[in-house]
mmCIF file of C-alpha atoms in Angstrom:
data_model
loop_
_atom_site.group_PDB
_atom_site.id
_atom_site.type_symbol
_atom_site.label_atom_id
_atom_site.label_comp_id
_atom_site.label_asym_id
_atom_site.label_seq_id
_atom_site.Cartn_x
_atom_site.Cartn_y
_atom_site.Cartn_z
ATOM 1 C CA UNK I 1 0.000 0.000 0.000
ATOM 2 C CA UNK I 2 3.091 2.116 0.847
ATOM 3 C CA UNK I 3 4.715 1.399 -1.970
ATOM 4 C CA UNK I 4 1.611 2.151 -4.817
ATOM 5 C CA UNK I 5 0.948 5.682 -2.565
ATOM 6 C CA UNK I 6 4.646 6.269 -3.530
ATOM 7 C CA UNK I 7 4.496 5.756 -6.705
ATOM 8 C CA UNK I 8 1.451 7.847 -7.398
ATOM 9 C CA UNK I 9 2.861 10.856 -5.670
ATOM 10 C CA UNK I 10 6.373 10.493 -8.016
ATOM 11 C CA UNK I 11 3.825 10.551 -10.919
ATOM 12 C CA UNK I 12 2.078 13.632 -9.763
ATOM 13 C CA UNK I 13 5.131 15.300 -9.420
ATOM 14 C CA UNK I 14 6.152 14.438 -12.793
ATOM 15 C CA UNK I 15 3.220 15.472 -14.157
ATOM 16 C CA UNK I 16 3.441 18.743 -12.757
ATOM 17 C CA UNK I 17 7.525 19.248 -14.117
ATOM 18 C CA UNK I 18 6.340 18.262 -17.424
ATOM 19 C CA UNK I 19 3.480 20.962 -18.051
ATOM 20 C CA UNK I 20 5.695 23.873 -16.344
ATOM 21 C CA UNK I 21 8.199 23.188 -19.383
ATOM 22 C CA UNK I 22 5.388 22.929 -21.667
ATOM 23 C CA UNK I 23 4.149 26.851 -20.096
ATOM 24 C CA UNK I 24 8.020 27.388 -20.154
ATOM 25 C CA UNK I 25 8.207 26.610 -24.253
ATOM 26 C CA UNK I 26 4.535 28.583 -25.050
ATOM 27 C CA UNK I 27 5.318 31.778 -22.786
ATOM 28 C CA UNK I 28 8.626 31.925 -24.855
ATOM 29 C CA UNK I 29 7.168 30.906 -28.153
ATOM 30 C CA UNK I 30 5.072 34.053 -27.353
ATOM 31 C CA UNK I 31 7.725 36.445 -26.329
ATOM 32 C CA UNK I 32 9.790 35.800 -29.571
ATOM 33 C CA UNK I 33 6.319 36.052 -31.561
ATOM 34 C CA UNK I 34 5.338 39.814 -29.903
ATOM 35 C CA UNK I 35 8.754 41.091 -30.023
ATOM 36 C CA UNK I 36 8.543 39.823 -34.028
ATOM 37 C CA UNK I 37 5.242 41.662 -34.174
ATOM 38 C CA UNK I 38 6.772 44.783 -32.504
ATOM 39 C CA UNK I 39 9.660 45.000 -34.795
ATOM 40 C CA UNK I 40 7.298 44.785 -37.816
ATOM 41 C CA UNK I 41 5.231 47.608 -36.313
ATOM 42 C CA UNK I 42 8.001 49.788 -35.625
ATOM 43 C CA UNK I 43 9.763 49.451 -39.179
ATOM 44 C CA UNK I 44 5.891 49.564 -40.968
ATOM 45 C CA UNK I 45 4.805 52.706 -39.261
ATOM 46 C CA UNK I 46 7.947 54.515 -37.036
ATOM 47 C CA UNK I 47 9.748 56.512 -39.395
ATOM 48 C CA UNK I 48 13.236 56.131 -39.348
ATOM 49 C CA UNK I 49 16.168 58.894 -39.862
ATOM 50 C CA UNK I 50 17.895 58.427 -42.971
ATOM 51 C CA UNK I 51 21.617 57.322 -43.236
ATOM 52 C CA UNK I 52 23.915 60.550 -43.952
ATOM 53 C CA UNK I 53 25.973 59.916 -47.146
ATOM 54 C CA UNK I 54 29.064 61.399 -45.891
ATOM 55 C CA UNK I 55 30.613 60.597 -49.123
ATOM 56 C CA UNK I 56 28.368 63.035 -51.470
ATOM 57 C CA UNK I 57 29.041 65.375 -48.932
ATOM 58 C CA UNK I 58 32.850 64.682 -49.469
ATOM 59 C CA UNK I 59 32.694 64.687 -53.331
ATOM 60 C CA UNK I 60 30.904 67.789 -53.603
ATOM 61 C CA UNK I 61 33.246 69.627 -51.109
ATOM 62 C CA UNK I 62 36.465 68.735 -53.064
ATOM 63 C CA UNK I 63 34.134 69.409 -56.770
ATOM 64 C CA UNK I 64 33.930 72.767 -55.462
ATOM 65 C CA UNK I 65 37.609 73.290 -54.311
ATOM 66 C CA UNK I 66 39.262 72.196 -57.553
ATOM 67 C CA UNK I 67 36.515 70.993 -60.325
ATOM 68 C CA UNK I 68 34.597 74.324 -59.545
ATOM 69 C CA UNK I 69 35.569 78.056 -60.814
ATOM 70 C CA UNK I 70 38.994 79.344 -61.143
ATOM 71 C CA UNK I 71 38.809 81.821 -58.895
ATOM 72 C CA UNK I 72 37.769 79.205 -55.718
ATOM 73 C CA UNK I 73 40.105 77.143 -56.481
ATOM 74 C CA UNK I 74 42.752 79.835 -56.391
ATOM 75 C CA UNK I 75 41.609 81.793 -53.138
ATOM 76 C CA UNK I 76 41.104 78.085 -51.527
ATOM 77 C CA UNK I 77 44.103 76.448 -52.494
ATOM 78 C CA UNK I 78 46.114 78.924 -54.013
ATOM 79 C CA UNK I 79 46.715 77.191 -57.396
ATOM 80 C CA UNK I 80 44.771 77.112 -60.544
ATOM 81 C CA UNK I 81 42.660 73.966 -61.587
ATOM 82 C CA UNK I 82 45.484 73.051 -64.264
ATOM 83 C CA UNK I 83 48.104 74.166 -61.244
ATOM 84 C CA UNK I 84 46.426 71.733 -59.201
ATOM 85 C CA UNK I 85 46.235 68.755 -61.110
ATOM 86 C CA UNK I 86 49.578 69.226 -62.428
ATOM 87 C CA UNK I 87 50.699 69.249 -58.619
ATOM 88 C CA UNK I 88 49.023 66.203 -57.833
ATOM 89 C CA UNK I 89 50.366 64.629 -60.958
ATOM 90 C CA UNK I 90 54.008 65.508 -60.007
ATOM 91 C CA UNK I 91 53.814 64.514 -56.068
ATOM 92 C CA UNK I 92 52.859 61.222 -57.606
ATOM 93 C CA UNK I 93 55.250 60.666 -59.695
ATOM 94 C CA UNK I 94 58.248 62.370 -58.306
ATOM 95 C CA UNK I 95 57.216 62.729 -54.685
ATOM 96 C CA UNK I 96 56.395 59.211 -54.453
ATOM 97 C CA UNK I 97 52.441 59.811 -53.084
ATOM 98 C CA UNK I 98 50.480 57.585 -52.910
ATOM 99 C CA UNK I 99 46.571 56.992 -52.600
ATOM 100 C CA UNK I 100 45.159 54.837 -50.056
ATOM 101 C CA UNK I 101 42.373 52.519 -49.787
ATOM 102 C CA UNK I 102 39.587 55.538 -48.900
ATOM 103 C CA UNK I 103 41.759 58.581 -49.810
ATOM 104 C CA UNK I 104 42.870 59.771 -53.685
ATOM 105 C CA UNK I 105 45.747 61.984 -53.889
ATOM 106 C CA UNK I 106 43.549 65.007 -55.057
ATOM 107 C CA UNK I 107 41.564 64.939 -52.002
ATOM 108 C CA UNK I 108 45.065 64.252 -49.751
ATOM 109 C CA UNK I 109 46.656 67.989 -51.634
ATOM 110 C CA UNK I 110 43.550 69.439 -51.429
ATOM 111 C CA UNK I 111 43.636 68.939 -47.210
ATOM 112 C CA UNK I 112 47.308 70.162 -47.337
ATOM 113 C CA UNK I 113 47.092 73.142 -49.174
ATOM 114 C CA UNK I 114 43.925 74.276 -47.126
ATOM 115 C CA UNK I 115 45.764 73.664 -44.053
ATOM 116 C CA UNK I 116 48.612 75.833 -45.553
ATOM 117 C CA UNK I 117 46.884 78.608 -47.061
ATOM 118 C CA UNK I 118 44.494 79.420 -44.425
ATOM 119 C CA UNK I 119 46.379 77.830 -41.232
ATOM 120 C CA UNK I 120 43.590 75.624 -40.155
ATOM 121 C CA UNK I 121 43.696 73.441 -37.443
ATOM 122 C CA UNK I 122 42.338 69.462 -38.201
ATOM 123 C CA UNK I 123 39.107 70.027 -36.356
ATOM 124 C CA UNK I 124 37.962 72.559 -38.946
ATOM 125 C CA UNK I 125 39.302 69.991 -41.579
ATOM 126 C CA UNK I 126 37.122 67.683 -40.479
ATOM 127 C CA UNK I 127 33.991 69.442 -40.697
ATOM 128 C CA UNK I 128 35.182 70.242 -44.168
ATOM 129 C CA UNK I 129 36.081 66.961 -45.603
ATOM 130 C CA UNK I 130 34.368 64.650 -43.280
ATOM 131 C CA UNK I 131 37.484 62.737 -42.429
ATOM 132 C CA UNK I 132 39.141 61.907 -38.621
ATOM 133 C CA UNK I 133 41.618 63.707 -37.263
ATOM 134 C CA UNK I 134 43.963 60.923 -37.349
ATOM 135 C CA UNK I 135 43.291 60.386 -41.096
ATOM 136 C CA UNK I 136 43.805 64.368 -41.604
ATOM 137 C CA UNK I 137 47.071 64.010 -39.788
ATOM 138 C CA UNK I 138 48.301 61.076 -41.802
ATOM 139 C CA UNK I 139 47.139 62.780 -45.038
ATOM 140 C CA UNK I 140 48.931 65.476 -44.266
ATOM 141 C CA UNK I 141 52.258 64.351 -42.971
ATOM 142 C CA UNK I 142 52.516 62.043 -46.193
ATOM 143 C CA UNK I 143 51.847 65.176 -48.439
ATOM 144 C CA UNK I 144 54.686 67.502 -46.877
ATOM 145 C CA UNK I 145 56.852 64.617 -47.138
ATOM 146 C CA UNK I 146 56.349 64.186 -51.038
ATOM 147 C CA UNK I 147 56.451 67.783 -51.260
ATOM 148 C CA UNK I 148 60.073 67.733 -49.592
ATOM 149 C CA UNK I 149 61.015 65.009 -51.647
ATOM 150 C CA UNK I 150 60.617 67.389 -55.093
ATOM 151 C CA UNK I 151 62.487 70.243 -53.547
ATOM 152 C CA UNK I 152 66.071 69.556 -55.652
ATOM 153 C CA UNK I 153 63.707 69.872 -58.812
ATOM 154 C CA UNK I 154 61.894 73.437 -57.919
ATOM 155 C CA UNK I 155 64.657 74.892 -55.304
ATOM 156 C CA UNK I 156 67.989 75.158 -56.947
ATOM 157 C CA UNK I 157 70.265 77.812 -58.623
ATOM 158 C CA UNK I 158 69.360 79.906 -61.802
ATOM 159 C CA UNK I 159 71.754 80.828 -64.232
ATOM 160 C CA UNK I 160 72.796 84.803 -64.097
ATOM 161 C CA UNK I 161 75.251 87.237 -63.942
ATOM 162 C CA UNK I 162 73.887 88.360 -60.747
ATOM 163 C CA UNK I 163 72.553 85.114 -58.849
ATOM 164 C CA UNK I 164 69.869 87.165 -56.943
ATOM 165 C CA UNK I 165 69.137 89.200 -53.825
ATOM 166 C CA UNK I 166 69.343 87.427 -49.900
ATOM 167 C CA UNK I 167 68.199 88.450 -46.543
ATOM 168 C CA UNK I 168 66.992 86.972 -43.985
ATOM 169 C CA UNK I 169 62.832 86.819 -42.470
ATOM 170 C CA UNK I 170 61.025 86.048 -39.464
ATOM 171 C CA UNK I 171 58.260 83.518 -39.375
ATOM 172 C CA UNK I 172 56.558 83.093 -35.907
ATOM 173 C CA UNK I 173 56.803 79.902 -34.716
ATOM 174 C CA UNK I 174 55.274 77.893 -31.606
ATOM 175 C CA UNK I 175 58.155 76.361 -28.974
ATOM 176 C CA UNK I 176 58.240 74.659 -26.302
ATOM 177 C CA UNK I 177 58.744 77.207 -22.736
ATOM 178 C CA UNK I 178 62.233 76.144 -21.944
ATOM 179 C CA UNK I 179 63.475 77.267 -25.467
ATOM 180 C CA UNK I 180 61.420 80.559 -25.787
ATOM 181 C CA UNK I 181 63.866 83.491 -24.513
ATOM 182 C CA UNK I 182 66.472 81.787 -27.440
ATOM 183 C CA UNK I 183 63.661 82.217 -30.165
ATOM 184 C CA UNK I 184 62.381 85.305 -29.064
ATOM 185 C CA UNK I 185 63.787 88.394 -31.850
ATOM 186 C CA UNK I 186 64.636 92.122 -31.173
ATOM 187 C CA UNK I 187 60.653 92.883 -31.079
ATOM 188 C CA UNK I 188 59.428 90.170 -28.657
ATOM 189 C CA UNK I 189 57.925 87.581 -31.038
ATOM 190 C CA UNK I 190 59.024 83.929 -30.576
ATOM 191 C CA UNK I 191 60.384 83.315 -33.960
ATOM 192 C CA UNK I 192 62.444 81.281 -36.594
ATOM 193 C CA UNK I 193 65.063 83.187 -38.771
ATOM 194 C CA UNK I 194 64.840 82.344 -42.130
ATOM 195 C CA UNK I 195 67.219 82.763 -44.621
ATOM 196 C CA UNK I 196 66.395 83.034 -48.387
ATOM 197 C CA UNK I 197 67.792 83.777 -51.745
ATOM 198 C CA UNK I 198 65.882 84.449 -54.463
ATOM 199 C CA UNK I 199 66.343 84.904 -58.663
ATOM 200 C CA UNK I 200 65.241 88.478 -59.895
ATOM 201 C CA UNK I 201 62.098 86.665 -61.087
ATOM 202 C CA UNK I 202 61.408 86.430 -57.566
ATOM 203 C CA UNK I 203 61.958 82.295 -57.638
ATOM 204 C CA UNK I 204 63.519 80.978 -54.313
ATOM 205 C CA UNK I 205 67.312 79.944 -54.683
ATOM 206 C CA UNK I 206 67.885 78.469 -51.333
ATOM 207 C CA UNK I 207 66.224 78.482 -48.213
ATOM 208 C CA UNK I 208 67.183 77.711 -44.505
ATOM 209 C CA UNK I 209 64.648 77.640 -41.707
ATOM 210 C CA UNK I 210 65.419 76.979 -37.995
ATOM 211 C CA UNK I 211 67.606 79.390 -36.633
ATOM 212 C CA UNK I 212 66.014 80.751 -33.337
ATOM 213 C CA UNK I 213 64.910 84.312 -33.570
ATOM 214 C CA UNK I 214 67.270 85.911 -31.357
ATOM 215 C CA UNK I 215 70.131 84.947 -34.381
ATOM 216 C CA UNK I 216 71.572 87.406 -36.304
ATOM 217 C CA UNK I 217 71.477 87.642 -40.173
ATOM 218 C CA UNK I 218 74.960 87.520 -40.575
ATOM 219 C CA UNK I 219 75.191 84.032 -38.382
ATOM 220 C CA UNK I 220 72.959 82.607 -40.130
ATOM 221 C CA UNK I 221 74.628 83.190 -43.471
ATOM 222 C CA UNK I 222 77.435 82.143 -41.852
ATOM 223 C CA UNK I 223 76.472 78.857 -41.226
ATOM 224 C CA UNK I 224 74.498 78.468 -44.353
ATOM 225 C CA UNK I 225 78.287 79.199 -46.053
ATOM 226 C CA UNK I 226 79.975 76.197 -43.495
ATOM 227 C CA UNK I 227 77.079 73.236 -43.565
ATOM 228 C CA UNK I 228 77.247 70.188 -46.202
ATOM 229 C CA UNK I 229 74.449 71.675 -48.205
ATOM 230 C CA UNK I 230 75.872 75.056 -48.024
ATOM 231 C CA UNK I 231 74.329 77.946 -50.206
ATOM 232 C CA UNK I 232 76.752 77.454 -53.446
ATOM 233 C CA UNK I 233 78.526 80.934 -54.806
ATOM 234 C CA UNK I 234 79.803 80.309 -58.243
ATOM 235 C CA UNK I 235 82.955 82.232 -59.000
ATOM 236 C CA UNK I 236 82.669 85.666 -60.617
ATOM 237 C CA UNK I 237 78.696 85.819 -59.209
ATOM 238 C CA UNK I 238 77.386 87.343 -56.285
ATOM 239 C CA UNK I 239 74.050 88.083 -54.209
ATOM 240 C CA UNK I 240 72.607 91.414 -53.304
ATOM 241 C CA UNK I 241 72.341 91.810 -49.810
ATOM 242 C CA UNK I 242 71.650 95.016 -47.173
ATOM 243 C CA UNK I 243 74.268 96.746 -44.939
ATOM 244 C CA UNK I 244 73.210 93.665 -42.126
ATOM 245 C CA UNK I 245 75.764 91.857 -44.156
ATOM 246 C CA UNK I 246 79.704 92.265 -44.134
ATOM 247 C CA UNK I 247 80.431 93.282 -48.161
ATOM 248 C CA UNK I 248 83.083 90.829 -49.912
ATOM 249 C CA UNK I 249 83.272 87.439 -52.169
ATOM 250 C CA UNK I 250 80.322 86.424 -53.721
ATOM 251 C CA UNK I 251 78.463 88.762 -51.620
ATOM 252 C CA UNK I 252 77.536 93.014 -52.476
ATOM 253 C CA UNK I 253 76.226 95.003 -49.819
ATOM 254 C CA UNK I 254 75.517 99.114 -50.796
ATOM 255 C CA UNK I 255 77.596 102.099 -49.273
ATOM 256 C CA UNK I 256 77.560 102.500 -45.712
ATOM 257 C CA UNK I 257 76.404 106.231 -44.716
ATOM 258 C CA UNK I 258 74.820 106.931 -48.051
ATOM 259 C CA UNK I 259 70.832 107.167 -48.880
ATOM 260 C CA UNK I 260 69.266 103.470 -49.510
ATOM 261 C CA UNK I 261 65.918 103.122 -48.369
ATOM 262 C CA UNK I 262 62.888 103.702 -50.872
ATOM 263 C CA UNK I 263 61.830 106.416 -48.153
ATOM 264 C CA UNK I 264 64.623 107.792 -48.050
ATOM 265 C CA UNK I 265 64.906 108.962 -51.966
ATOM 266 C CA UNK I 266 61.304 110.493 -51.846
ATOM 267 C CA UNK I 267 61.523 113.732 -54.054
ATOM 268 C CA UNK I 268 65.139 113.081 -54.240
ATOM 269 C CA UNK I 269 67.800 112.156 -57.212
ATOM 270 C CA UNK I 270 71.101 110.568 -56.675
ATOM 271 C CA UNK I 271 73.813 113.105 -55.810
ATOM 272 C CA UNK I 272 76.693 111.545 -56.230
ATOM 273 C CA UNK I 273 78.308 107.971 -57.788
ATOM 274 C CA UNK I 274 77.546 106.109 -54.616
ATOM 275 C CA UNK I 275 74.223 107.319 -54.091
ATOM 276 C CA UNK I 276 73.539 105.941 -57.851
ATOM 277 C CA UNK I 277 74.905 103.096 -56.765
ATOM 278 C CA UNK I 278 72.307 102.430 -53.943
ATOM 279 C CA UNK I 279 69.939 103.133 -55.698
ATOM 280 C CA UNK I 280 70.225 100.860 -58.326
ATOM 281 C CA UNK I 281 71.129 98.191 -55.951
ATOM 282 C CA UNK I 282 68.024 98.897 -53.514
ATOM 283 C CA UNK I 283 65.810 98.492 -56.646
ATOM 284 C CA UNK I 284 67.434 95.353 -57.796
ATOM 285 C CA UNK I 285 67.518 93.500 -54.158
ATOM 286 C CA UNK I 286 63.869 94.312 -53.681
ATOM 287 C CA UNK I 287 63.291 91.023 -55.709
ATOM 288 C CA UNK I 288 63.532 88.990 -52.089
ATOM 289 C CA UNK I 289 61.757 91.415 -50.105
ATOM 290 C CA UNK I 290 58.525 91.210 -52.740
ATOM 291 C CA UNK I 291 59.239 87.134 -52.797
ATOM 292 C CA UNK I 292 59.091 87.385 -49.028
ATOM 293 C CA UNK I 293 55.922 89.260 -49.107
ATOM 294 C CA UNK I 294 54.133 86.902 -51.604
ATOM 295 C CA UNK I 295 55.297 83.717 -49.886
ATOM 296 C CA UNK I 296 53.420 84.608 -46.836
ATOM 297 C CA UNK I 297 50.302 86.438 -48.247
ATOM 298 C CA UNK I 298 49.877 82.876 -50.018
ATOM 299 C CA UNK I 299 50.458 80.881 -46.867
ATOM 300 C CA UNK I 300 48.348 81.710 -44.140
ATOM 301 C CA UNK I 301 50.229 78.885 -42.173
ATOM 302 C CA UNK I 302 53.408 81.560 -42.313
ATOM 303 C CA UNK I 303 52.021 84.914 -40.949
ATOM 304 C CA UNK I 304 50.768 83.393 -37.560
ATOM 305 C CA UNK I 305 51.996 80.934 -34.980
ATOM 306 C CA UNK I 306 50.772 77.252 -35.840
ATOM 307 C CA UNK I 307 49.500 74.213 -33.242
ATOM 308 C CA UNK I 308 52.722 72.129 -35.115
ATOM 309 C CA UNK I 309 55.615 71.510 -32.915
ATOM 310 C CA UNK I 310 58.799 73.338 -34.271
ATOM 311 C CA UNK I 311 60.466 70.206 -36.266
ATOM 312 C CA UNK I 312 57.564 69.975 -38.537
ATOM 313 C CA UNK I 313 56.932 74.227 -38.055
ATOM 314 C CA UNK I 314 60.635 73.965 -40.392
ATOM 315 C CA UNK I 315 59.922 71.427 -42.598
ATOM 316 C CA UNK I 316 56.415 73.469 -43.971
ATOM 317 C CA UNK I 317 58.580 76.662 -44.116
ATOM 318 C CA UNK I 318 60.265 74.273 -46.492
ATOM 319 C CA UNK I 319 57.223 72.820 -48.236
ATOM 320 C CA UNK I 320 55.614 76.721 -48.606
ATOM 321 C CA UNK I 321 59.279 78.249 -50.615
ATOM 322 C CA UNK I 322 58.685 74.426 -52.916
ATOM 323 C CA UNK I 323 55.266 75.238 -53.466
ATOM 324 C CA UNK I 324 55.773 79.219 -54.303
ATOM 325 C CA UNK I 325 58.774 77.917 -56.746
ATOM 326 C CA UNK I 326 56.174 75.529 -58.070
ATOM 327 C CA UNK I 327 53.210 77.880 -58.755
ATOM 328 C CA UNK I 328 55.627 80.977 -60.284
ATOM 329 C CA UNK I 329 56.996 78.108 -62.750
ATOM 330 C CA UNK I 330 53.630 76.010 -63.506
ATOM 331 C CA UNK I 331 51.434 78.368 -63.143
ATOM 332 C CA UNK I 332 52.679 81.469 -64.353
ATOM 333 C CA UNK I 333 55.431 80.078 -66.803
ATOM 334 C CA UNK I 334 58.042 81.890 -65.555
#
């Protein structure tokens, strides 16, 4: 009697395990089957907010830059459409650029030169061109180093009886605090002085960035005489340079204590042999003050401090003389 109670009761529990799976299976088969439902509610009759196509926006940014009118291209990028694509067509072939798996080579220049020619910062870039930061900076860095790589081919000597004019120009530069007081120049800024040459057709000769600020002209052409890649003086030729510079081989300064300036000869004619002289020779050596000018009128990046620490601050003072070489010669047939 025992025994058949017990096995009654060991049925009944069964029993009861069995159908609380079965409710187990059905309240899931349910679940699945409402949240099916939902989902078919929410995609038939929720609208959803459309996917942004980045991309367009990309394309028709960069049509605009370079595929647009002549005059955007040039007051964007400061080359004409032909300019431009002749660029890219030389960074690829002599500079080594490359494109990469989501970037072309046109859109890779066109980042770089806006950077340059209106110093912008990668943030605004990337509201611009819809690209990261890190891809900007990449971009970027591979440009400038293709740029540098052409610089032999668009920075070098011209043939003439007089080479050019040279001087030296400040370009403010960001440092780090410990090195400030040895970049800061006669009038406070925190600077780099840069020494350039130019041809009378106002085409950079030679350039040398990096000196700190507080460097005189004449040490600087000093040591662009001494270093392995010194600036070359062929025999018999000679630069123009001001009364900063000591007068002798290779290099003609004007008469000390006679009239020079332009300011200076206001409602005035030359006097005397020396005077005729200086004036001549003020005329002629304005060639690097005008290249000067133009270089950083083009280049935004040059007139103002950048975010770039000073290593790559020297290598785009670099890039910018390439580039102006590059424009007066492609552009302008010089």
């Amino acid at each position: 009697m025992d025994g058949h109670l017990i096995h009654v009761n060991c049925k009944h529990k069964r029993n009861e395990e069995e159908d609380s799976e079965e409710m187990d299976v059905i309240v899931f088969t349910l679940s699945v089957i409402i949240a099916g439902l939902s989902w078919l509610y929410i995609d038939d009759f929720i609208p959803r907010e459309p996917s942004y196509d980045w991309d367009h926006e990309r394309r028709c940014y960069l049509n605009r830059l370079f595929r647009g009118s002549e005059k955007e291209c040039i007051d964007q990028l400061r080359v004409s459409k032909q300019g431009f694509a002749n660029l890219c067509k030389v960074l690829r072939e002599k500079g080594k650029l490359t494109r990469t798996k989501n970037v072309s080579i046109e859109e890779a220049v066109a980042m770089f030169l806006h950077i340059l020619a209106h110093n912008l910062k990668y943030r605004v870039i990337h509201l611009n061109f819809y690209r990261s930061k890190e891809t900007i900076s990449r971009q970027f860095n591979s440009v400038l180093s293709a740029v540098l790589r052409i610089t032999k081919d668009y920075l070098k000597l011209h043939e003439h009886n007089c080479l050019g004019a040279l001087d030296g120009s400040h370009i403010q530069v960001t440092v780090s605090a410990e090195v400030r007081p040895r970049y800061r120049n006669r009038k406070g800024d925190i600077s780099t002085n840069m020494l350039g040459a130019c041809s009378p057709d106002l085409i950079f000769i030679y350039v040398l960035p990096g000196w700190e600020g507080s460097a005189s002209d004449s040490r600087v052409l000093h040591d662009a005489i001494c270093r392995h890649h010194c600036l070359h003086v062929p025999n018999d030729k000679y630069y123009l340079v001001d009364v900063g510079y000591t007068n002798g081989p290779g290099f003609l300064a004007p008469y000390r204590g006679t009239r020079y300036h332009f300011n200076e000869w206001i409602g005035n004619t030359p006097a005397n042999y020396k005077e005729l002289f200086n004036i001549r020779h003020m005329v002629a050596r304005n060639a690097i003050e005008r290249s000067f000018r133009v270089l950083k009128k083009r280049w935004s990046i040059l007139r103002t401090r950048s975010f770039f620490d000073i290593d790559t601050q020297i290598r785009i003072i670099n890039a910018c003389c390439v580039l102006h070489n590059f424009i007066r010669i492609e552009q302008y047939h010089i």
